[in-house]
Amino acid sequence: MKITKPINLAIAAMAGLAFACGSGEKSTETTTIEPVGTPAAPEKEMSLEEKYQDDPIYIKGLAKLKASDCTSCHMVERKIVGPSYAEVAAKYESTEENINMLAQKVVNGGVGVWGEIPMPAHPTVSLEDAKDMVAYVLILKK
Ligand code: HEC
C-alpha cells in the first residue's frame, strides 16, 4: 500500500496531463456525434458498387475517376474529406443540368455546399471526362 499509493497518484497526474493535452488539441473538432446507421446497412443489402457494377455509366465513370485523384477525398458510402458519392447522388437528380453544373464544379473547384473544406480545381480534367465522372456519381442512389 505504501508503495502503490504514490504510483497511483503519479499515474493519475499523468492521465490528467494527457487528457488536458488531448482535449486542447481536439477543441477544433466539433463533430463528435456520428450519424448512427449510415454505414451499417443490413447484411442482406447490396453495396452500391455491387448494385451498379454492370451499368455502362458506372464502368465508364469509375475508370475515369480512378485515373484522377477523386478517391483520395471521396468514397462511395463514407464521407472522408469530401461528401460520399451516395450523399451527392441523394442530393441531386441525375439531370443533364445537374451533371453540367457539377462537372464544372469538379473542373473549377468550389466550396460551401457541403461545408468549409474546398474541393480544389481540376484543370487537367476535361469537361467531358468530368461529366462522365459526375454521371457515375449520380447513379449511386440507394
Ligand atoms: C482534395 C480533396 C478532393 C478531391 C481530390 C476531389 N474532391 Fe470532390 N469534393 C471535395 C470537397 C471538400 C467537396 C465539398 C465542396 C463543397 O462543400 O462545396 C467536394 C464536392 C464534390 C462534389 C459535389 C459538389 C456539389 O456542389 O455538391 C462532386 C460531384 C465531387 N466533389 C466530385 C469529385 C470528382 C469527380 C473528383 C475527381 C476529379 C473530386 N471530387 C476530387 C473534395 C475533393
mmCIF file of C-alpha atoms and ligand atoms in Angstrom:
data_model
loop_
_atom_site.group_PDB
_atom_site.id
_atom_site.type_symbol
_atom_site.label_atom_id
_atom_site.label_comp_id
_atom_site.label_asym_id
_atom_site.label_seq_id
_atom_site.Cartn_x
_atom_site.Cartn_y
_atom_site.Cartn_z
ATOM 1 C CA MET A 1 0.000 0.000 0.000
ATOM 2 C CA LYS A 2 2.735 2.413 0.954
ATOM 3 C CA ILE A 3 4.354 1.922 -2.445
ATOM 4 C CA THR A 4 1.338 1.745 -4.695
ATOM 5 C CA LYS A 5 -0.292 4.884 -3.449
ATOM 6 C CA PRO A 6 2.247 7.404 -4.804
ATOM 7 C CA ILE A 7 2.401 5.453 -8.051
ATOM 8 C CA ASN A 8 -1.324 5.668 -8.401
ATOM 9 C CA LEU A 9 -1.119 9.383 -7.808
ATOM 10 C CA ALA A 10 1.591 9.726 -10.403
ATOM 11 C CA ILE A 11 -0.472 7.795 -12.932
ATOM 12 C CA ALA A 12 -3.496 9.894 -12.150
ATOM 13 C CA ALA A 13 -1.463 13.049 -12.640
ATOM 14 C CA MET A 14 -0.128 11.803 -15.978
ATOM 15 C CA ALA A 15 -3.568 10.803 -17.116
ATOM 16 C CA GLY A 16 -4.778 14.252 -16.191
ATOM 17 C CA LEU A 17 -2.000 15.804 -18.234
ATOM 18 C CA ALA A 18 -2.660 13.601 -21.223
ATOM 19 C CA PHE A 19 -6.321 14.425 -21.005
ATOM 20 C CA ALA A 20 -5.611 18.143 -20.873
ATOM 21 C CA CYS A 21 -3.394 17.937 -23.966
ATOM 22 C CA GLY A 22 -5.808 15.740 -25.831
ATOM 23 C CA SER A 23 -8.796 17.926 -25.214
ATOM 24 C CA GLY A 24 -6.783 21.016 -26.125
ATOM 25 C CA GLU A 25 -5.905 19.572 -29.495
ATOM 26 C CA LYS A 26 -9.361 18.339 -30.250
ATOM 27 C CA SER A 27 -11.117 21.576 -29.398
ATOM 28 C CA THR A 28 -11.353 22.495 -33.075
ATOM 29 C CA GLU A 29 -13.143 19.270 -33.940
ATOM 30 C CA THR A 30 -16.784 19.885 -33.362
ATOM 31 C CA THR A 31 -18.361 16.771 -34.813
ATOM 32 C CA THR A 32 -18.339 14.094 -32.175
ATOM 33 C CA ILE A 33 -21.691 12.537 -32.918
ATOM 34 C CA GLU A 34 -21.593 10.190 -35.887
ATOM 35 C CA PRO A 35 -24.934 9.548 -37.534
ATOM 36 C CA VAL A 36 -25.775 6.049 -36.424
ATOM 37 C CA GLY A 37 -26.751 3.586 -39.078
ATOM 38 C CA THR A 38 -25.434 5.320 -42.175
ATOM 39 C CA PRO A 39 -22.603 2.890 -42.953
ATOM 40 C CA ALA A 40 -24.089 -0.080 -41.142
ATOM 41 C CA ALA A 41 -26.531 -1.329 -43.721
ATOM 42 C CA PRO A 42 -28.406 -4.536 -43.027
ATOM 43 C CA GLU A 43 -26.342 -7.533 -44.060
ATOM 44 C CA LYS A 44 -28.583 -8.568 -46.901
ATOM 45 C CA GLU A 45 -28.388 -5.195 -48.622
ATOM 46 C CA MET A 46 -26.016 -4.966 -51.572
ATOM 47 C CA SER A 47 -23.315 -2.331 -51.578
ATOM 48 C CA LEU A 48 -23.858 0.410 -54.126
ATOM 49 C CA GLU A 49 -20.831 -0.881 -56.018
ATOM 50 C CA GLU A 50 -22.444 -4.282 -56.385
ATOM 51 C CA LYS A 51 -25.771 -2.792 -57.302
ATOM 52 C CA TYR A 52 -24.495 -0.736 -60.238
ATOM 53 C CA GLN A 53 -21.325 -2.519 -61.310
ATOM 54 C CA ASP A 54 -22.773 -3.649 -64.671
ATOM 55 C CA ASP A 55 -24.139 -0.247 -65.648
ATOM 56 C CA PRO A 56 -22.108 1.241 -68.545
ATOM 57 C CA ILE A 57 -22.292 4.698 -66.918
ATOM 58 C CA TYR A 58 -20.792 3.192 -63.798
ATOM 59 C CA ILE A 59 -17.993 1.398 -65.631
ATOM 60 C CA LYS A 60 -17.018 4.390 -67.767
ATOM 61 C CA GLY A 61 -17.199 6.950 -64.958
ATOM 62 C CA LEU A 62 -15.316 4.791 -62.477
ATOM 63 C CA ALA A 63 -12.437 4.211 -64.898
ATOM 64 C CA LYS A 64 -12.032 7.967 -65.343
ATOM 65 C CA LEU A 65 -12.388 8.659 -61.659
ATOM 66 C CA LYS A 66 -9.701 6.154 -60.826
ATOM 67 C CA ALA A 67 -7.329 7.843 -63.236
ATOM 68 C CA SER A 68 -7.738 11.105 -61.316
ATOM 69 C CA ASP A 69 -7.335 11.961 -57.644
ATOM 70 C CA CYS A 70 -11.008 11.818 -56.637
ATOM 71 C CA THR A 71 -10.661 8.704 -54.492
ATOM 72 C CA SER A 72 -8.268 10.437 -52.111
ATOM 73 C CA CYS A 73 -11.148 12.638 -50.929
ATOM 74 C CA HIS A 74 -14.312 10.735 -51.831
ATOM 75 C CA MET A 75 -15.616 7.281 -51.048
ATOM 76 C CA VAL A 76 -18.826 5.729 -52.271
ATOM 77 C CA GLU A 77 -20.633 5.321 -48.979
ATOM 78 C CA ARG A 78 -18.447 7.105 -46.456
ATOM 79 C CA LYS A 79 -17.688 10.784 -46.028
ATOM 80 C CA ILE A 80 -13.959 11.434 -45.816
ATOM 81 C CA VAL A 81 -12.614 14.837 -46.922
ATOM 82 C CA GLY A 82 -15.470 15.380 -49.324
ATOM 83 C CA PRO A 83 -19.034 14.062 -49.235
ATOM 84 C CA SER A 84 -19.619 10.413 -50.134
ATOM 85 C CA TYR A 85 -20.836 9.825 -53.666
ATOM 86 C CA ALA A 86 -24.011 8.334 -52.217
ATOM 87 C CA GLU A 87 -24.691 11.612 -50.389
ATOM 88 C CA VAL A 88 -24.120 13.589 -53.577
ATOM 89 C CA ALA A 89 -26.402 11.214 -55.506
ATOM 90 C CA ALA A 90 -29.107 11.600 -52.875
ATOM 91 C CA LYS A 91 -28.923 15.385 -53.139
ATOM 92 C CA TYR A 92 -29.091 15.806 -56.917
ATOM 93 C CA GLU A 93 -31.333 14.257 -59.557
ATOM 94 C CA SER A 94 -29.333 12.839 -62.445
ATOM 95 C CA THR A 95 -30.391 15.508 -64.949
ATOM 96 C CA GLU A 96 -28.267 16.982 -67.703
ATOM 97 C CA GLU A 97 -28.383 20.333 -65.954
ATOM 98 C CA ASN A 98 -27.047 18.921 -62.683
ATOM 99 C CA ILE A 99 -24.380 16.877 -64.449
ATOM 100 C CA ASN A 100 -23.194 20.021 -66.244
ATOM 101 C CA MET A 101 -23.221 22.118 -63.109
ATOM 102 C CA LEU A 102 -21.355 19.539 -61.018
ATOM 103 C CA ALA A 103 -18.860 18.769 -63.786
ATOM 104 C CA GLN A 104 -17.971 22.449 -63.893
ATOM 105 C CA LYS A 105 -17.508 22.409 -60.153
ATOM 106 C CA VAL A 106 -15.125 19.450 -60.458
ATOM 107 C CA VAL A 107 -13.081 21.296 -63.099
ATOM 108 C CA ASN A 108 -13.130 24.710 -61.420
ATOM 109 C CA GLY A 109 -13.265 23.656 -57.778
ATOM 110 C CA GLY A 110 -15.668 25.020 -55.218
ATOM 111 C CA VAL A 111 -16.719 25.279 -51.602
ATOM 112 C CA GLY A 112 -19.698 25.899 -49.379
ATOM 113 C CA VAL A 113 -22.238 23.285 -50.404
ATOM 114 C CA TRP A 114 -21.051 20.568 -48.034
ATOM 115 C CA GLY A 115 -19.024 22.634 -45.590
ATOM 116 C CA GLU A 116 -15.953 24.761 -45.204
ATOM 117 C CA ILE A 117 -13.483 22.424 -46.895
ATOM 118 C CA PRO A 118 -12.984 23.401 -50.540
ATOM 119 C CA MET A 119 -12.661 20.998 -53.433
ATOM 120 C CA PRO A 120 -9.593 22.006 -55.442
ATOM 121 C CA ALA A 121 -9.895 22.751 -59.148
ATOM 122 C CA HIS A 122 -9.013 20.010 -61.631
ATOM 123 C CA PRO A 123 -7.682 21.957 -64.611
ATOM 124 C CA THR A 124 -6.289 18.812 -66.259
ATOM 125 C CA VAL A 125 -9.687 17.081 -66.258
ATOM 126 C CA SER A 126 -11.711 17.873 -69.380
ATOM 127 C CA LEU A 127 -15.342 18.872 -69.015
ATOM 128 C CA GLU A 128 -16.336 15.722 -70.935
ATOM 129 C CA ASP A 129 -14.449 13.473 -68.530
ATOM 130 C CA ALA A 130 -15.828 15.385 -65.561
ATOM 131 C CA LYS A 131 -19.361 14.822 -66.882
ATOM 132 C CA ASP A 132 -18.760 11.075 -67.134
ATOM 133 C CA MET A 133 -17.427 11.073 -63.575
ATOM 134 C CA VAL A 134 -20.410 13.023 -62.278
ATOM 135 C CA ALA A 135 -22.863 10.813 -64.180
ATOM 136 C CA TYR A 136 -21.287 7.862 -62.376
ATOM 137 C CA VAL A 137 -21.612 9.631 -59.029
ATOM 138 C CA LEU A 138 -25.270 10.467 -59.579
ATOM 139 C CA ILE A 139 -26.388 6.917 -60.335
ATOM 140 C CA LEU A 140 -25.151 5.771 -56.924
ATOM 141 C CA LYS A 141 -28.571 6.024 -55.328
ATOM 142 C CA LYS A 142 -29.710 3.637 -52.641
HETATM 143 C C1 HEC B 1 -8.714 17.389 -52.065
HETATM 144 C C2 HEC B 1 -9.975 16.711 -51.882
HETATM 145 C C3 HEC B 1 -10.891 16.474 -53.083
HETATM 146 C C4 HEC B 1 -10.567 15.892 -54.291
HETATM 147 C C5 HEC B 1 -9.220 15.416 -54.766
HETATM 148 C C6 HEC B 1 -11.811 15.808 -55.016
HETATM 149 N N1 HEC B 1 -12.831 16.335 -54.287
HETATM 150 FE FE1 HEC B 1 -14.774 16.440 -54.836
HETATM 151 N N2 HEC B 1 -15.203 17.480 -53.156
HETATM 152 C C7 HEC B 1 -14.314 17.752 -52.137
HETATM 153 C C8 HEC B 1 -14.970 18.576 -51.149
HETATM 154 C C9 HEC B 1 -14.340 19.090 -49.873
HETATM 155 C C10 HEC B 1 -16.280 18.790 -51.625
HETATM 156 C C11 HEC B 1 -17.376 19.654 -50.986
HETATM 157 C C12 HEC B 1 -17.327 21.050 -51.626
HETATM 158 C C13 HEC B 1 -18.422 21.958 -51.145
HETATM 159 O O1 HEC B 1 -18.797 21.895 -49.968
HETATM 160 O O2 HEC B 1 -18.933 22.748 -51.954
HETATM 161 C C14 HEC B 1 -16.406 18.065 -52.881
HETATM 162 C C15 HEC B 1 -17.561 18.013 -53.626
HETATM 163 C C16 HEC B 1 -17.720 17.218 -54.760
HETATM 164 C C17 HEC B 1 -18.974 17.044 -55.472
HETATM 165 C C18 HEC B 1 -20.309 17.671 -55.088
HETATM 166 C C19 HEC B 1 -20.315 19.141 -55.482
HETATM 167 C C20 HEC B 1 -21.544 19.889 -55.051
HETATM 168 O O3 HEC B 1 -21.612 21.095 -55.355
HETATM 169 O O4 HEC B 1 -22.451 19.323 -54.410
HETATM 170 C C21 HEC B 1 -18.706 16.204 -56.538
HETATM 171 C C22 HEC B 1 -19.687 15.735 -57.602
HETATM 172 C C23 HEC B 1 -17.299 15.891 -56.472
HETATM 173 N N3 HEC B 1 -16.737 16.513 -55.391
HETATM 174 C C24 HEC B 1 -16.650 15.084 -57.377
HETATM 175 C C25 HEC B 1 -15.271 14.928 -57.432
HETATM 176 C C26 HEC B 1 -14.563 14.286 -58.512
HETATM 177 C C27 HEC B 1 -15.225 13.648 -59.734
HETATM 178 C C28 HEC B 1 -13.231 14.346 -58.219
HETATM 179 C C29 HEC B 1 -12.044 13.872 -59.059
HETATM 180 C C30 HEC B 1 -11.855 14.508 -60.335
HETATM 181 C C31 HEC B 1 -13.110 15.027 -56.932
HETATM 182 N N4 HEC B 1 -14.368 15.370 -56.498
HETATM 183 C C32 HEC B 1 -11.916 15.260 -56.275
HETATM 184 C C33 HEC B 1 -13.006 17.329 -52.063
HETATM 185 C C34 HEC B 1 -12.316 16.742 -53.096
#
